[in-house]
Short mmCIF file of C-alpha atoms and ligand atoms in Angstrom, two decimals:
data_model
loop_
_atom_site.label_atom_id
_atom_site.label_comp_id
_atom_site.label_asym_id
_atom_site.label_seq_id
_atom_site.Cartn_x
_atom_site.Cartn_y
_atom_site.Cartn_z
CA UNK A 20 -117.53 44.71 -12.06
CA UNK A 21 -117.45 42.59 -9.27
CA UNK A 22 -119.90 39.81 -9.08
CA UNK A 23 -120.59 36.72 -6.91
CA UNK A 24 -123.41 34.72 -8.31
CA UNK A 25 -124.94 31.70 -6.25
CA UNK A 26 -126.50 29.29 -8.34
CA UNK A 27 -129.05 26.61 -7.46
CA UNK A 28 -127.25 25.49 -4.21
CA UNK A 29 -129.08 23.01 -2.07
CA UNK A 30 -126.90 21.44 0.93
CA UNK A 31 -128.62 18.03 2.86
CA UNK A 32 -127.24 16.91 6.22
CA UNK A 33 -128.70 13.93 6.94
CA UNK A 34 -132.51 14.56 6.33
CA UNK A 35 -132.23 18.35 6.46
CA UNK A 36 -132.47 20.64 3.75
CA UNK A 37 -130.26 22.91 5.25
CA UNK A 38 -130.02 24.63 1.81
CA UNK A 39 -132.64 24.35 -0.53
CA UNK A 40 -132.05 25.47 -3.96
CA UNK A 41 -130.37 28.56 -3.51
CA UNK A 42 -130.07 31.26 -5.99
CA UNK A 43 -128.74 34.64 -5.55
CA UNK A 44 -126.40 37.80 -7.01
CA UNK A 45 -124.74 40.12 -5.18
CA UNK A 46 -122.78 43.27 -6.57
CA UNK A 47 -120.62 45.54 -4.13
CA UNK A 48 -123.18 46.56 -1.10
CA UNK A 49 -124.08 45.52 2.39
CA UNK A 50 -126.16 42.47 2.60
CA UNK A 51 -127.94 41.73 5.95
CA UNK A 52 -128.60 37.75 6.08
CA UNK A 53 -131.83 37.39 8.56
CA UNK A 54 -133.28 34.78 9.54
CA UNK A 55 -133.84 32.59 12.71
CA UNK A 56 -131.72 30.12 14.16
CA UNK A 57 -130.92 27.53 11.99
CA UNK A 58 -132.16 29.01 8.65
CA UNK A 59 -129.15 28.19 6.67
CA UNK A 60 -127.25 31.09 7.50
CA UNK A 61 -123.56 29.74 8.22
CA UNK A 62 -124.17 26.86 6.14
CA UNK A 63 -124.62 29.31 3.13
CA UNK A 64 -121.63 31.36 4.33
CA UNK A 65 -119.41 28.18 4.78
CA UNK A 66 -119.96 26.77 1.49
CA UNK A 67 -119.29 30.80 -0.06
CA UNK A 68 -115.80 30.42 1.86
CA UNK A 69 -115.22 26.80 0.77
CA UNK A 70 -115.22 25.48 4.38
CA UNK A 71 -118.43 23.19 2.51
CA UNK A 72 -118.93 21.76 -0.93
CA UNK A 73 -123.05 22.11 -1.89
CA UNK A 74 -124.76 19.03 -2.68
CA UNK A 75 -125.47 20.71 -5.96
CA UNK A 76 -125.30 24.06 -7.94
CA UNK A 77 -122.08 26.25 -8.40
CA UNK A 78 -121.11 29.64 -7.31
CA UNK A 79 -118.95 31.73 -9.39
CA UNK A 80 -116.86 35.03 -8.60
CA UNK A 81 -116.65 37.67 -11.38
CA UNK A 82 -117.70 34.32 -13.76
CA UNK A 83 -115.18 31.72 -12.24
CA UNK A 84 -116.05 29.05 -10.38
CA UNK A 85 -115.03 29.68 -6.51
CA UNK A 86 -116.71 26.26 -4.96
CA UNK A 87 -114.09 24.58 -2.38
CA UNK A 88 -111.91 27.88 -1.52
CA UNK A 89 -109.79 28.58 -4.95
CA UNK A 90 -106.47 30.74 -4.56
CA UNK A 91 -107.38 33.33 -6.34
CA UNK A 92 -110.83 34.03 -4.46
CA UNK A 93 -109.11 33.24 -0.78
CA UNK A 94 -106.85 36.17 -1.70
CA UNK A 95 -110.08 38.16 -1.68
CA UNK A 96 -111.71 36.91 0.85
CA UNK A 97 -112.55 37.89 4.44
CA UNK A 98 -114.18 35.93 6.34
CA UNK A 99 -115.36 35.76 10.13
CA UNK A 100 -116.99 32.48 11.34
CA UNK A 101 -119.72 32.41 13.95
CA UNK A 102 -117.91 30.58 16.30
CA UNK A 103 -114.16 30.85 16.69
CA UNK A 104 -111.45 29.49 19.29
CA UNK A 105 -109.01 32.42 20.12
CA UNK A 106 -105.51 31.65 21.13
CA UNK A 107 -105.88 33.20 24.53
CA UNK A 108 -102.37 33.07 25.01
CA UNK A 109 -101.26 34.97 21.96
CA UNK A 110 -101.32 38.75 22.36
CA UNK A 111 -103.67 40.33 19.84
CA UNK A 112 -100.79 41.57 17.82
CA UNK A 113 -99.27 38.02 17.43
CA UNK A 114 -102.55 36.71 16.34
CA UNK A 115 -102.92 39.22 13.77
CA UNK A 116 -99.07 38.00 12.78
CA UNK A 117 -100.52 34.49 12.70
CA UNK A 118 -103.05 35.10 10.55
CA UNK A 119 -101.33 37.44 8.04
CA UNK A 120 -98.98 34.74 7.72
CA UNK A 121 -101.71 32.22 7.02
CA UNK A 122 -103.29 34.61 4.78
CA UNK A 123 -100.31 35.02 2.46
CA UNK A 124 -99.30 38.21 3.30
CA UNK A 125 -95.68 39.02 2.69
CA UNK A 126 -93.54 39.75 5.31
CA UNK A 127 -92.89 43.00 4.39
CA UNK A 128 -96.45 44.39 4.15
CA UNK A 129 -97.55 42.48 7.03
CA UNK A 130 -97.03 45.13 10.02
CA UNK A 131 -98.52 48.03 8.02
CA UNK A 132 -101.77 45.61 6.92
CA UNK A 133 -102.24 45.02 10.81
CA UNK A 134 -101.71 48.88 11.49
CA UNK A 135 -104.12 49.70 9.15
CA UNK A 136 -106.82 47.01 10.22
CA UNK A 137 -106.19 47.65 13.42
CA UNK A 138 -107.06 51.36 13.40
CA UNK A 139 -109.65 50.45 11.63
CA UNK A 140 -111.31 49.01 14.36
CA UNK A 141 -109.66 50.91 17.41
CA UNK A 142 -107.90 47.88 18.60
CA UNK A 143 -104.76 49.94 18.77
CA UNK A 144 -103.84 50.20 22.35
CA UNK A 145 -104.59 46.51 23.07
CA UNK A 146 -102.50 45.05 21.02
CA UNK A 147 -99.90 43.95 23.53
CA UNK A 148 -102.39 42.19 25.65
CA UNK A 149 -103.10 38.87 25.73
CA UNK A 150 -106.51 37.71 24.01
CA UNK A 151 -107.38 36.01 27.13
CA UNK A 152 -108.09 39.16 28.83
CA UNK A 153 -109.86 40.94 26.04
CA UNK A 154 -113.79 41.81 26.53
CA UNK A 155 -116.26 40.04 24.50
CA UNK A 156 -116.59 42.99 22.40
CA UNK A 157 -112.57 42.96 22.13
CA UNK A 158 -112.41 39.87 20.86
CA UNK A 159 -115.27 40.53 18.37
CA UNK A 160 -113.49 43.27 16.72
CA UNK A 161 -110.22 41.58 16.77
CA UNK A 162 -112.21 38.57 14.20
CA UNK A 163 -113.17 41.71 12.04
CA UNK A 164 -109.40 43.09 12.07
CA UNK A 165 -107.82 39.59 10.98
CA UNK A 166 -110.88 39.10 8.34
CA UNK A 167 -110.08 42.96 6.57
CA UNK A 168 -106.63 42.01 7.19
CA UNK A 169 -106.04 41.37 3.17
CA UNK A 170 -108.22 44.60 2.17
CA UNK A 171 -110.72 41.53 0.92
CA UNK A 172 -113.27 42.40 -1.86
CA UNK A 173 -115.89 39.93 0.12
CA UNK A 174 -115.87 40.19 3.32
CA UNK A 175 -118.11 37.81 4.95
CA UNK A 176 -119.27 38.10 8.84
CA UNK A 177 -121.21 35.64 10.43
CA UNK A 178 -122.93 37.18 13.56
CA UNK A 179 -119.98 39.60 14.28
CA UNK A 180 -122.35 41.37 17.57
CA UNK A 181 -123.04 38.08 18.96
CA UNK A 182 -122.78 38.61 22.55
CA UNK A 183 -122.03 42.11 22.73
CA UNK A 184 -123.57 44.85 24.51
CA UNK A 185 -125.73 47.39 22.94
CA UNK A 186 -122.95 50.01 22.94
CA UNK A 187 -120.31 47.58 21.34
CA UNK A 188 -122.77 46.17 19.14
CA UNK A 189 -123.42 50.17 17.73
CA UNK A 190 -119.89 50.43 17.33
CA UNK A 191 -118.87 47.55 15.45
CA UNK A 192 -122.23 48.44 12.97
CA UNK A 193 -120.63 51.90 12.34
CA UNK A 194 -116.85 49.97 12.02
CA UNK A 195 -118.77 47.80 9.39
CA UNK A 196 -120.39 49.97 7.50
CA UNK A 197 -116.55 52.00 6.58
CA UNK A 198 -114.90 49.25 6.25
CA UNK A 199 -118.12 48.28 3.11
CA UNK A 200 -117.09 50.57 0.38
CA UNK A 201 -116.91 48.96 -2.50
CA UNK A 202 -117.01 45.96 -1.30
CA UNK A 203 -119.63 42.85 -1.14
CA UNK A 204 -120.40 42.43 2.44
CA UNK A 205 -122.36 39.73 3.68
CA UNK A 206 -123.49 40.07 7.43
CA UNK A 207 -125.62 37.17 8.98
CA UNK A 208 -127.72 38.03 12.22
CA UNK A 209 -130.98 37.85 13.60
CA UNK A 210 -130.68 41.06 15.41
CA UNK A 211 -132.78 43.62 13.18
CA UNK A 212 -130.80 46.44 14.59
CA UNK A 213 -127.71 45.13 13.59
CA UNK A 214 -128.24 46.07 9.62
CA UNK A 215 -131.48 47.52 10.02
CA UNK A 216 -129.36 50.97 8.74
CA UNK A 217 -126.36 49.47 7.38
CA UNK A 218 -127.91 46.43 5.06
CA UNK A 219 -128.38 48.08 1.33
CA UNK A 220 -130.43 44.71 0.96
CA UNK A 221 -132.05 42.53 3.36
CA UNK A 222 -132.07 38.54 2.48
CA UNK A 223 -134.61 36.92 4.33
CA UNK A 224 -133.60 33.28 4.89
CA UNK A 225 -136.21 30.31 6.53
CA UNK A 226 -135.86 26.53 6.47
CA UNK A 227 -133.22 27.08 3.69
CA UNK A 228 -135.02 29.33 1.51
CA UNK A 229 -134.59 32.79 0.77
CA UNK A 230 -137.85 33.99 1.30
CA UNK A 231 -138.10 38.13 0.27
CA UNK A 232 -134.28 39.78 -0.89
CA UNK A 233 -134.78 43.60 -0.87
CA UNK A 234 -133.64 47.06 0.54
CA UNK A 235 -135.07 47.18 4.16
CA UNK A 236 -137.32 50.09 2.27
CA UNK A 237 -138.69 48.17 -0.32
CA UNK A 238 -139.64 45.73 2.50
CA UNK A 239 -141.07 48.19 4.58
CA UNK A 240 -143.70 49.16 2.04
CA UNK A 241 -144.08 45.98 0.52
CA UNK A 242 -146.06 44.61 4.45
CA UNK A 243 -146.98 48.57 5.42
CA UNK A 244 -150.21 49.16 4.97
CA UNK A 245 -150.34 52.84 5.78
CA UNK A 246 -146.70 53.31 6.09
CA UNK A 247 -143.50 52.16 5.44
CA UNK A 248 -143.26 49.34 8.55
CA UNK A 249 -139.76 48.82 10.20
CA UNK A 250 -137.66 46.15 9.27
CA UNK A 251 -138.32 45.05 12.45
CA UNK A 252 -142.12 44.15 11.29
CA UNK A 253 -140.90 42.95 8.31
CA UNK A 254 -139.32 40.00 10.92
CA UNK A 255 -142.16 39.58 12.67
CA UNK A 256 -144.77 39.81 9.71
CA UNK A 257 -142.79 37.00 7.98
CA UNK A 258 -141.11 34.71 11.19
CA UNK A 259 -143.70 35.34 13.71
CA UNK A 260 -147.26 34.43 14.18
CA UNK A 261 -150.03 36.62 11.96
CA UNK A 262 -147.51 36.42 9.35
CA UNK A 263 -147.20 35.49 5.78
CA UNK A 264 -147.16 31.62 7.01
CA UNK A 265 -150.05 31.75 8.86
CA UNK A 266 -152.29 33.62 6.00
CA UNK A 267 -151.21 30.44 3.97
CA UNK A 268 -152.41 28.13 6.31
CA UNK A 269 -155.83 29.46 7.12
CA UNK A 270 -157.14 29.47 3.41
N1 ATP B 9 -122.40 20.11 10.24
C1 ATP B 9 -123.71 19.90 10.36
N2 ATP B 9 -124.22 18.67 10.57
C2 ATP B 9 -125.54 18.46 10.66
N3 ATP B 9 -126.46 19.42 10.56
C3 ATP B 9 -126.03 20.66 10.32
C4 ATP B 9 -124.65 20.98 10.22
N4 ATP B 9 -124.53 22.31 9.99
C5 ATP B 9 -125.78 22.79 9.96
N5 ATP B 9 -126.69 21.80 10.17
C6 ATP B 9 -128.16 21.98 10.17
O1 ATP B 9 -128.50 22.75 9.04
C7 ATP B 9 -129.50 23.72 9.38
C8 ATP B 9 -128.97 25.11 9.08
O2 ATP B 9 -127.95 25.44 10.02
P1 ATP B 9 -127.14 26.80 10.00
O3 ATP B 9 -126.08 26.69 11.03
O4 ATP B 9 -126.72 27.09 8.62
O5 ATP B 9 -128.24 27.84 10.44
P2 ATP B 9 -128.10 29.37 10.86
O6 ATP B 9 -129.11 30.12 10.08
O7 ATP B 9 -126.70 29.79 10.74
O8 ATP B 9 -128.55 29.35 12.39
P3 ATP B 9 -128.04 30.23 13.64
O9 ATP B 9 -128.84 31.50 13.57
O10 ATP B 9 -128.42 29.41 14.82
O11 ATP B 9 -126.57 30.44 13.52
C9 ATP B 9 -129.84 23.47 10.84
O12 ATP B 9 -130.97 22.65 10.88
C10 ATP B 9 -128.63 22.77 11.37
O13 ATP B 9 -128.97 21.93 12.42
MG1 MG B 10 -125.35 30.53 12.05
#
């Protein structure tokens, strides 16, 4: 059974609790991280990647610890980082090369792994261009491609629509929600749309708390009073004003 449990992380830059004692598990299924901008959303992702070390707590994969990117877990590991320089140069299909390499992915299985990713997210006929002339959306699902490159177990997206137009940003949900099976999927956005059908749990991040982890349903009738509300009110009832917050405050 594949498990990734985060324990008790907390992660200070400077004064901010960018992190504040974190605790979660995740079992294969789609988890949409929301929350607004600066929430602790890539910091949470870095440190699951071992880009960061926590200040403090530990984070284990199928019970071993995975803190500061171990072998065995980079081997099953996709990841896609919020911001990214492309080699505009390269042609997509060299990139992919690139990264394979970098990955650890023999020589031999290398041009069937990018066939397959590549299909996988219709990237097929552009391969011969050069990056620099890709779309925004292009580019988008060329990340995805390198990061399902190793068929990971985890595959980890931070804000993969960023940018894209509503078309595109349809697409790549759909493209996500194949490649998932099986798999633990962790998408960060703070477009509702993005995983409002996709998410099989919704992890509400603020100020580096998770503040409600649930399936956009359970949500839904947890703040509808009549009916099940939209995940969309689920945002606003806990990030914007009338919310939970507020309720505190006036008491
Ligand atoms: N390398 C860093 N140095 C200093 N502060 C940082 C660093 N990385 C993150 N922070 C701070 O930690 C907090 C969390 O940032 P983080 O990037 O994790 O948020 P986020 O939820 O991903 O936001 P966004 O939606 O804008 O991507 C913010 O206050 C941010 O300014
Ligand atoms: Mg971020």
């Amino acid at each position: 059974m594949k498990q990734l449990f985060i324990q008790d992380i907390s992660k200070t830059y400077g004064k901010k609790k960018a992190l504040d004692h974190i605790t979660m598990e995740l079992s294969p299924g789609v988890y949409g991280l929301l929350g607004p901008n600066g929430a602790g959303k890539s910091t949470l992702m870095n440190i699951i990647v071992g880009n960061h070390m926590p200040d403090s707590g530990s984070i284990t994969y199928n019970g071993k610890d995975i803190l500061g990117g171990k072998t065995f877990f980079r081997n099953v590991l996709g990841y896609m980082p919020q911001q990214q320089g492309l080699y505009s140069q390269f042609t997509g299909y060299r990139f992919l090369t690139y990264m394979a390499a970098l990955k650890g992915i023999k020589r031999s299985e290398t041009a069937q792994a990018i066939e397959h990713c590549v299909n996988m997210v219709n990237m097929k006929e552009h391969m011969g261009k050069r990056i620099g002339a890709y779309s925004g959306g292009m580019k988008q699902r060329l990340l995805i491609a390198q990061a399902v490159l190793n068929d990971p177990e985890i595959l980890i997206l931070d804000e993969p629509t960023a940018g894209l137009d509503p078309q595109e940003r349809i697409r790549i949900r759909t493209m996500i929600a194949n490649i998932a099976q099986e798999k633990i999927v962790i998408l960060a956005t703070h477009v509702v749309s993005d995983i409002e059908k996709i998410a099989s749990e919704i992890i509400l991040m603020k100020d580096g708390h998770v503040i409600a982890k649930d399936s956009p349903i359970h949500l839904g009738q947890q703040i509808g009073k009549t009916s099940v509300a939209t995940l969309e009110d689920v945002y606003m009832y806990y990030f914007e004003d009338g919310g939970e917050q507020d309720a505190d405050i006036s008491k």
